[in-house]
Amino acid sequence: MPKTVRSAGSAHSKNYKFPESTNVRRAEVGTQAQFRKHKPRKKYRYDDSLSPVMEWDGQSHGRNEGEKLIQDTLEAKTLDEAKAAASKLKAISKPFLNWAGKAERYAFDVPTLPLFIHERLSTKAILETLKGHRFDKNQETMLDLWGDPQHSISDQVLRAYEHKDKWVNRMILGDSLVVMNSLLHYEGLGGQVQMAYIDPPYGVKFGSNFQPFVRKRDVSHNDDEDMTREPEMVQAYRDTWELGPHSYLTYLRDRLLLTRDLLAPTGSVFVQISDENMHLVRQLLDEIFGPEHFCGIITFRKTSSASGNLLSVVSDYIIWYAKDRDRVKYCQLYLRKEAGEAGGTQYTWAELPDGTRKSFGSPEKLKAGAPNGSRVFRQDNLTSQRPAQDGDVREFVFEGKRFTPGRGTFKTDLTGLQNLASAKRLIAVGNTLSYVRYIDDFPVFPISNVWEDTAISGFAAQKLYIVQTSPKVIERCMLMTTGPGDLVLDPTCGSGTTAYVAEQWGRRWITIDTSRVPLALARQRLLTATFPWYELQDDSRGPASGFVYRRKHNRKGEEVGGIVPHVTLKSVANNEPPEQEVLADRPETNSSITRVTGPFCLEATIPTPQQFEDTDTETRGTEAASSSSFVERMLEILRRSPVLRLEGNKSVTLKSVRAPAKTLSLSAEAIVPNGTEKPVAFLFGPENAAVSEKLVYEAAREAHAKSYSHLYVIGFAVQPNARMLIEKSSEIVGMAATYVQATPDLMMGDLLKNMRSSQIFSVCGLPDIEIRKLNGKPKGMRTQYQIELLGLDVFDPIEMVNYKSGGNDVPAWFLDSDYNSLCFHVNQAFFPRTGAWDNLRKALRGEYDESVWQHLSGNVSAPFEAGEHNEIAIKVIDDRGNELMVVKNLKEAK
Ligand SMILES: C[S@@+](CC[C@H](N)C(=O)[O-])C[C@H]1O[C@@H](n2cnc3c(N)ncnc32)[C@H](O)[C@@H]1O
């Protein structure tokens, strides 16, 4: 049995808290049926004067707008009014970017959906559970570790979106447009995001941005096997790509518009893009943010080498806009100055330890030849180009020789020159008198918009996700435009680099992705990460109080702290103490603390595909039509391929598949030849989303009322609580039900070259676990339990029995050792056969027994005690990011 070495509560691992920030309360998953605060879809309008399409011989929008402005100019009562109308007219006649669908679309609307909390995650909670092998939700400290406010169900439902809770960082599954709309209109987050980092699909190839497997990074673009099969992703792909670059631009414009609404007045947006579409995206940003709010384009190196027919491409770009350039928050970043490197190429002189000064001709020769203890410097201009005025010094005698400023003037007055001379800051070379600028006068130089050092060698090997951005790139953007405690948003989460960097730098974060695969990777990355502990100005206020910076020197006397002097010619000439600069990326660290990721939650929008009450008549008509044509299509497929596949080459063939006569929620009925010949019912899950609990509940009730013998729920994806309801449907609704996975290839249609019709519907398993009661507990301790993940259980509808299939080789599985039937609290997280926990294991060496870490990379949990609910939940993440959840009572322990 694993044991801990140190006592619980040791301060060795710690995370930041945000006591001053709050979040609008969201309810937990499982309460959505009771949620009543539905909101209508939200309409967004573009600034239509930006794409006027001025066709004077037709009835275009541009013509109407143009004619109105001419009229306004003619009828203006004041000169100012006339000028305003005329300058608007001028603005709309400027060149603009047009694409198919733009001119017809002056507005778009987005469903306004609430977010529900599905999981609470906290590295600290996992570590504390492992220390004590105990999980007790009554212990306030444990709840704090998850940031769980523990509201009753009624409080969650009735007070959602009214009250506030403590801040917890957020990872959200859903389309970015829908989620951002929810943040704006359910939570009122408009104007609160300090920085948005967007790394959208580059608009080049589909495969490269939609990695289909958690553990496979190399995706080939022409291989069916490598296509994503998540329904939401296929939909996202269609939205983005139906009309190639045309729909890509629409996709981006919509999301940028909502991003702008979310940004704080001092906020910034960064859009990462490659050279193929950079010009188009820049134009788009001009339209949404206004050209006057453009702040720069950063070229960053993404790879150290690349081959190509013509010039090799080694860089990508980040386009930076401010919400308001005049108010933008900006912190200058600096790079270390080295002789011969960027910022230090002119440092060719050294002051040797004996005080003599020597020119080496080049920084390379200087580095090779200057003895230890030398002080590197450059000759700098002592004169400026300003024409001489009365009173300027026209000549200065230094070491017996007369020097004049030539056609310009000396940069300082006579006293200044004398001060420079007595501080040994002057050097005469030939007829030129120069200023001596030591490299350590200001040991750094301001960063520019070309970042050469961002292609870290060996970085590819560390990549979790195929299109992962180098953390250094996002780190710089974040340090430039945000402060500790600020809110950062990334609507293109991927493997969570923005969240990871935000976590490192004590910023609050929200990140969104429509695909489960990257979110699975991001969760693992954050849960297992370690960061330096940057000292806080005030621990009780958290990162918002700011980090501590100090001036420090190493043994060689070099400046190595977060505050450096900035000695200038002016400060020496005036005999003033030098100014100091803060290096934002070098706060003080406390090496005795291993910082881990703070609590975060996984949330999702719960779409209600069957709910049309909020939509307008036209949308309702189209949605209903497309939903009914989808059901008809599925019915036809089931008729033609009436075979349900089971594991181990077994199958069941259905008979007499047809639509039920009159139905509210069922999609089909058929006969299963299992002796009884009684009809069974089918529910087809939605085309573009996971099957929800509500759909299952309604179908099961109807199937029960109509005396079907079984309900088959066919879906492309299923929400974990819907899956649970299917498993328990016989107990809860009196109707036995089985989940049948439809191959997502059905939705791919033209996207795939070949569709394998042989495996259209398969009955897939749920985690098969064994709960063990551990014997030999020490006296006074409560009973300990342990879970083993044996594999997956698959149901055989003919024999009505379960099969076991191997399932130890999963990318991840989680344990909630006191499941409350709502949100999943992760208190053990397993990444079998990986080194995912290695960093933390090394950092906390000695604090935990080796066997604890072995558990976390295997399929047997560490021991734990029963909690208040006596129930546990296990969630398994499969290779395609699907979540399979099972709930068990501890009474079942062997
Ligand atoms: C280029 S990747 C981002 C990679 C990220 N910078 C990283 O370091 O891992 C783009 C991500 O956007 C996601 N995505 C694409 N369309 C989306 C949408 N409509 N809503 C939300 N996420 C979307 C994709 O699933 C993908 O993970």
Short mmCIF file of N, CA and C in Angstrom, two decimals, residues 769-871:
data_model
loop_
_atom_site.label_atom_id
_atom_site.label_comp_id
_atom_site.label_asym_id
_atom_site.label_seq_id
_atom_site.Cartn_x
_atom_site.Cartn_y
_atom_site.Cartn_z
N ILE A 769 -15.09 -1.88 -14.19
CA ILE A 769 -14.16 -1.64 -13.09
C ILE A 769 -14.41 -2.63 -11.96
N GLU A 770 -13.39 -2.82 -11.18
CA GLU A 770 -13.57 -3.64 -9.97
C GLU A 770 -13.26 -2.75 -8.77
N ILE A 771 -14.18 -2.80 -7.78
CA ILE A 771 -13.92 -2.02 -6.56
C ILE A 771 -13.47 -3.02 -5.50
N ARG A 772 -12.34 -2.73 -4.92
CA ARG A 772 -11.83 -3.64 -3.89
C ARG A 772 -11.79 -2.94 -2.55
N LYS A 773 -12.19 -3.72 -1.54
CA LYS A 773 -12.07 -3.21 -0.17
C LYS A 773 -10.71 -3.69 0.32
N LEU A 774 -9.87 -2.79 0.81
CA LEU A 774 -8.53 -3.24 1.21
C LEU A 774 -8.55 -3.74 2.65
N ASN A 775 -7.93 -4.87 2.84
CA ASN A 775 -7.88 -5.42 4.20
C ASN A 775 -6.67 -4.86 4.93
N GLY A 776 -6.65 -5.14 6.19
CA GLY A 776 -5.47 -4.80 6.99
C GLY A 776 -5.31 -3.31 7.23
N LYS A 777 -6.44 -2.59 7.37
CA LYS A 777 -6.30 -1.15 7.65
C LYS A 777 -5.76 -0.95 9.07
N PRO A 778 -4.88 0.01 9.22
CA PRO A 778 -4.36 0.26 10.57
C PRO A 778 -5.49 0.65 11.51
N LYS A 779 -5.32 0.36 12.78
CA LYS A 779 -6.35 0.63 13.77
C LYS A 779 -6.71 2.12 13.77
N GLY A 780 -7.96 2.39 13.87
CA GLY A 780 -8.39 3.78 13.92
C GLY A 780 -8.62 4.40 12.56
N MET A 781 -8.18 3.72 11.50
CA MET A 781 -8.40 4.29 10.16
C MET A 781 -9.66 3.72 9.55
N ARG A 782 -10.29 4.49 8.67
CA ARG A 782 -11.51 4.02 8.03
C ARG A 782 -11.17 3.07 6.89
N THR A 783 -12.19 2.33 6.42
CA THR A 783 -11.97 1.35 5.35
C THR A 783 -11.43 2.04 4.11
N GLN A 784 -10.49 1.38 3.48
CA GLN A 784 -9.90 1.92 2.26
C GLN A 784 -10.39 1.11 1.05
N TYR A 785 -10.58 1.80 -0.04
CA TYR A 785 -11.02 1.15 -1.27
C TYR A 785 -9.99 1.39 -2.36
N GLN A 786 -10.09 0.56 -3.39
CA GLN A 786 -9.20 0.72 -4.52
C GLN A 786 -9.96 0.31 -5.78
N ILE A 787 -9.70 1.00 -6.89
CA ILE A 787 -10.40 0.70 -8.14
C ILE A 787 -9.40 0.12 -9.13
N GLU A 788 -9.84 -0.89 -9.86
CA GLU A 788 -9.03 -1.33 -10.99
C GLU A 788 -9.87 -1.17 -12.25
N LEU A 789 -9.30 -0.51 -13.26
CA LEU A 789 -9.98 -0.38 -14.54
C LEU A 789 -9.63 -1.63 -15.35
N LEU A 790 -10.65 -2.52 -15.51
CA LEU A 790 -10.37 -3.80 -16.16
C LEU A 790 -10.43 -3.69 -17.67
N GLY A 791 -11.30 -2.83 -18.14
CA GLY A 791 -11.46 -2.71 -19.59
C GLY A 791 -12.81 -2.12 -19.88
N LEU A 792 -13.41 -2.51 -20.98
CA LEU A 792 -14.73 -1.99 -21.33
C LEU A 792 -15.73 -3.14 -21.39
N ASP A 793 -16.93 -2.86 -20.96
CA ASP A 793 -18.02 -3.85 -20.97
C ASP A 793 -18.91 -3.59 -22.17
N VAL A 794 -19.20 -4.61 -22.95
CA VAL A 794 -20.06 -4.41 -24.12
C VAL A 794 -21.30 -5.28 -24.00
N PHE A 795 -22.44 -4.68 -24.30
CA PHE A 795 -23.71 -5.38 -24.12
C PHE A 795 -24.08 -6.16 -25.38
N ASP A 796 -24.51 -7.42 -25.22
CA ASP A 796 -24.98 -8.23 -26.35
C ASP A 796 -26.51 -8.29 -26.30
N PRO A 797 -27.19 -7.62 -27.24
CA PRO A 797 -28.64 -7.54 -27.14
C PRO A 797 -29.37 -8.85 -27.45
N ILE A 798 -28.70 -9.85 -28.04
CA ILE A 798 -29.41 -11.12 -28.26
C ILE A 798 -29.40 -11.93 -26.97
N GLU A 799 -28.17 -12.10 -26.47
CA GLU A 799 -28.03 -12.91 -25.26
C GLU A 799 -28.38 -12.12 -24.00
N MET A 800 -28.49 -10.82 -24.16
CA MET A 800 -28.74 -9.92 -23.02
C MET A 800 -27.65 -10.08 -21.95
N VAL A 801 -26.42 -10.20 -22.39
CA VAL A 801 -25.31 -10.29 -21.43
C VAL A 801 -24.22 -9.30 -21.81
N ASN A 802 -23.32 -9.09 -20.88
CA ASN A 802 -22.20 -8.17 -21.15
C ASN A 802 -20.94 -8.93 -21.55
N TYR A 803 -20.24 -8.41 -22.53
CA TYR A 803 -18.93 -8.92 -22.92
C TYR A 803 -17.86 -8.06 -22.30
N LYS A 804 -16.70 -8.62 -22.11
CA LYS A 804 -15.59 -7.77 -21.68
C LYS A 804 -14.65 -7.58 -22.86
N SER A 805 -14.16 -6.39 -23.03
CA SER A 805 -13.15 -6.20 -24.06
C SER A 805 -11.97 -5.47 -23.42
N GLY A 806 -10.79 -5.76 -23.94
CA GLY A 806 -9.59 -5.14 -23.35
C GLY A 806 -9.70 -3.63 -23.39
N GLY A 807 -9.32 -2.96 -22.36
CA GLY A 807 -9.45 -1.50 -22.38
C GLY A 807 -8.44 -0.82 -21.48
N ASN A 808 -7.37 -1.55 -21.16
CA ASN A 808 -6.38 -0.94 -20.25
C ASN A 808 -5.58 0.15 -20.93
N ASP A 809 -5.55 0.06 -22.24
CA ASP A 809 -4.71 0.98 -22.99
C ASP A 809 -5.50 2.24 -23.34
N VAL A 810 -5.87 3.02 -22.34
CA VAL A 810 -6.64 4.24 -22.61
C VAL A 810 -5.73 5.45 -22.39
N PRO A 811 -5.99 6.57 -23.08
CA PRO A 811 -5.12 7.73 -22.88
C PRO A 811 -5.25 8.33 -21.48
N ALA A 812 -6.47 8.26 -20.91
CA ALA A 812 -6.64 8.86 -19.59
C ALA A 812 -7.88 8.29 -18.91
N TRP A 813 -7.86 8.23 -17.58
CA TRP A 813 -9.09 7.94 -16.84
C TRP A 813 -9.05 8.68 -15.51
N PHE A 814 -10.23 9.04 -15.03
CA PHE A 814 -10.33 9.86 -13.83
C PHE A 814 -11.24 9.17 -12.81
N LEU A 815 -10.98 9.45 -11.54
CA LEU A 815 -11.81 8.89 -10.47
C LEU A 815 -12.38 10.04 -9.63
N ASP A 816 -13.70 9.99 -9.42
CA ASP A 816 -14.32 10.86 -8.41
C ASP A 816 -14.74 9.92 -7.29
N SER A 817 -14.06 9.98 -6.16
CA SER A 817 -14.31 8.98 -5.13
C SER A 817 -15.50 9.35 -4.23
N ASP A 818 -16.19 10.44 -4.55
CA ASP A 818 -17.42 10.76 -3.81
C ASP A 818 -18.36 11.50 -4.77
N TYR A 819 -18.91 10.77 -5.70
CA TYR A 819 -19.68 11.38 -6.79
C TYR A 819 -21.03 11.87 -6.27
N ASN A 820 -21.37 13.14 -6.61
CA ASN A 820 -22.61 13.73 -6.09
C ASN A 820 -23.73 13.73 -7.12
N SER A 821 -23.57 12.96 -8.20
CA SER A 821 -24.56 12.83 -9.28
C SER A 821 -24.63 14.06 -10.16
N LEU A 822 -23.83 15.07 -9.89
CA LEU A 822 -23.85 16.25 -10.76
C LEU A 822 -22.47 16.39 -11.41
N CYS A 823 -21.66 17.22 -10.79
CA CYS A 823 -20.37 17.52 -11.39
C CYS A 823 -19.33 16.46 -10.98
N PHE A 824 -18.41 16.16 -11.90
CA PHE A 824 -17.37 15.17 -11.64
C PHE A 824 -16.16 15.86 -11.01
N HIS A 825 -15.84 15.52 -9.75
CA HIS A 825 -14.66 16.10 -9.10
C HIS A 825 -13.50 15.13 -9.32
N VAL A 826 -12.50 15.57 -10.05
CA VAL A 826 -11.39 14.66 -10.34
C VAL A 826 -10.47 14.62 -9.12
N ASN A 827 -10.47 13.50 -8.37
CA ASN A 827 -9.47 13.46 -7.30
C ASN A 827 -8.39 12.42 -7.50
N GLN A 828 -8.47 11.66 -8.56
CA GLN A 828 -7.29 10.93 -9.03
C GLN A 828 -7.36 10.98 -10.56
N ALA A 829 -6.24 11.26 -11.20
CA ALA A 829 -6.21 11.36 -12.67
C ALA A 829 -5.09 10.47 -13.18
N PHE A 830 -5.44 9.54 -14.05
CA PHE A 830 -4.48 8.52 -14.48
C PHE A 830 -4.16 8.70 -15.97
N PHE A 831 -2.90 8.67 -16.29
CA PHE A 831 -2.48 8.72 -17.69
C PHE A 831 -1.62 7.47 -17.91
N PRO A 832 -2.29 6.33 -18.16
CA PRO A 832 -1.57 5.05 -18.15
C PRO A 832 -0.41 5.01 -19.13
N ARG A 833 0.63 4.39 -18.67
CA ARG A 833 1.83 4.12 -19.46
C ARG A 833 2.41 5.37 -20.12
N THR A 834 2.32 6.49 -19.42
CA THR A 834 2.95 7.71 -19.93
C THR A 834 3.84 8.29 -18.83
N GLY A 835 4.62 9.26 -19.22
CA GLY A 835 5.43 9.95 -18.21
C GLY A 835 4.79 11.28 -17.85
N ALA A 836 3.43 11.35 -18.01
CA ALA A 836 2.75 12.64 -17.83
C ALA A 836 3.04 13.27 -16.46
N TRP A 837 3.12 12.43 -15.42
CA TRP A 837 3.30 12.99 -14.07
C TRP A 837 4.77 13.19 -13.71
N ASP A 838 5.69 12.88 -14.64
CA ASP A 838 7.12 12.85 -14.29
C ASP A 838 7.63 14.17 -13.70
N ASN A 839 7.21 15.29 -14.32
CA ASN A 839 7.69 16.58 -13.84
C ASN A 839 7.37 16.79 -12.38
N LEU A 840 6.11 16.51 -12.07
CA LEU A 840 5.64 16.73 -10.71
C LEU A 840 6.32 15.74 -9.76
N ARG A 841 6.47 14.51 -10.27
CA ARG A 841 7.11 13.48 -9.45
C ARG A 841 8.52 13.93 -9.08
N LYS A 842 9.25 14.46 -10.07
CA LYS A 842 10.63 14.90 -9.80
C LYS A 842 10.63 16.08 -8.83
N ALA A 843 9.71 17.02 -9.09
CA ALA A 843 9.68 18.23 -8.27
C ALA A 843 9.34 17.90 -6.82
N LEU A 844 8.47 16.91 -6.64
CA LEU A 844 8.03 16.59 -5.27
C LEU A 844 8.72 15.32 -4.77
N ARG A 845 9.88 15.06 -5.33
CA ARG A 845 10.62 13.85 -4.94
C ARG A 845 10.72 13.77 -3.41
N GLY A 846 10.46 12.62 -2.89
CA GLY A 846 10.59 12.48 -1.45
C GLY A 846 9.30 12.76 -0.71
N GLU A 847 8.42 13.53 -1.35
CA GLU A 847 7.20 13.87 -0.63
C GLU A 847 6.16 12.73 -0.71
N TYR A 848 6.23 11.99 -1.81
CA TYR A 848 5.31 10.86 -2.00
C TYR A 848 6.09 9.60 -2.28
N ASP A 849 5.53 8.50 -1.88
CA ASP A 849 6.14 7.22 -2.17
C ASP A 849 6.05 6.97 -3.68
N GLU A 850 7.05 6.31 -4.23
CA GLU A 850 7.08 6.02 -5.68
C GLU A 850 5.78 5.36 -6.15
N SER A 851 5.19 4.50 -5.28
CA SER A 851 4.02 3.74 -5.74
C SER A 851 2.84 4.65 -6.05
N VAL A 852 2.79 5.83 -5.42
CA VAL A 852 1.70 6.78 -5.71
C VAL A 852 1.76 7.16 -7.18
N TRP A 853 2.98 7.44 -7.66
CA TRP A 853 3.13 7.86 -9.06
C TRP A 853 2.88 6.69 -9.98
N GLN A 854 3.24 5.49 -9.51
CA GLN A 854 2.96 4.30 -10.35
C GLN A 854 1.46 4.15 -10.56
N HIS A 855 0.68 4.40 -9.50
CA HIS A 855 -0.77 4.32 -9.64
C HIS A 855 -1.25 5.30 -10.71
N LEU A 856 -0.71 6.51 -10.67
CA LEU A 856 -1.20 7.55 -11.58
C LEU A 856 -0.80 7.29 -13.03
N SER A 857 0.08 6.33 -13.25
CA SER A 857 0.36 6.01 -14.65
C SER A 857 -0.04 4.56 -14.94
N GLY A 858 -1.04 4.08 -14.21
CA GLY A 858 -1.48 2.71 -14.42
C GLY A 858 -2.99 2.59 -14.43
N ASN A 859 -3.49 1.38 -14.18
CA ASN A 859 -4.94 1.18 -14.20
C ASN A 859 -5.50 0.73 -12.85
N VAL A 860 -4.70 0.93 -11.78
CA VAL A 860 -5.20 0.65 -10.43
C VAL A 860 -5.07 1.94 -9.62
N SER A 861 -6.16 2.34 -8.98
CA SER A 861 -6.12 3.63 -8.28
C SER A 861 -5.30 3.53 -7.00
N ALA A 862 -4.94 4.68 -6.46
CA ALA A 862 -4.39 4.69 -5.11
C ALA A 862 -5.57 4.49 -4.15
N PRO A 863 -5.32 3.94 -2.96
CA PRO A 863 -6.42 3.69 -2.04
C PRO A 863 -7.12 5.00 -1.62
N PHE A 864 -8.40 4.88 -1.32
CA PHE A 864 -9.16 6.07 -0.88
C PHE A 864 -10.24 5.62 0.09
N GLU A 865 -10.79 6.58 0.83
CA GLU A 865 -11.87 6.28 1.77
C GLU A 865 -13.21 6.66 1.17
N ALA A 866 -14.28 6.07 1.69
CA ALA A 866 -15.62 6.40 1.20
C ALA A 866 -15.95 7.84 1.55
N GLY A 867 -16.72 8.49 0.69
CA GLY A 867 -17.15 9.86 0.96
C GLY A 867 -18.59 9.88 1.41
N GLU A 868 -19.12 11.07 1.45
CA GLU A 868 -20.47 11.27 1.99
C GLU A 868 -21.55 10.56 1.17
N HIS A 869 -21.37 10.47 -0.16
CA HIS A 869 -22.41 9.89 -1.01
C HIS A 869 -22.27 8.39 -1.20
N ASN A 870 -21.14 7.85 -0.81
CA ASN A 870 -20.88 6.42 -0.93
C ASN A 870 -20.86 5.93 -2.38
N GLU A 871 -20.86 6.85 -3.30
CA GLU A 871 -20.82 6.46 -4.71
C GLU A 871 -19.54 7.00 -5.34
#
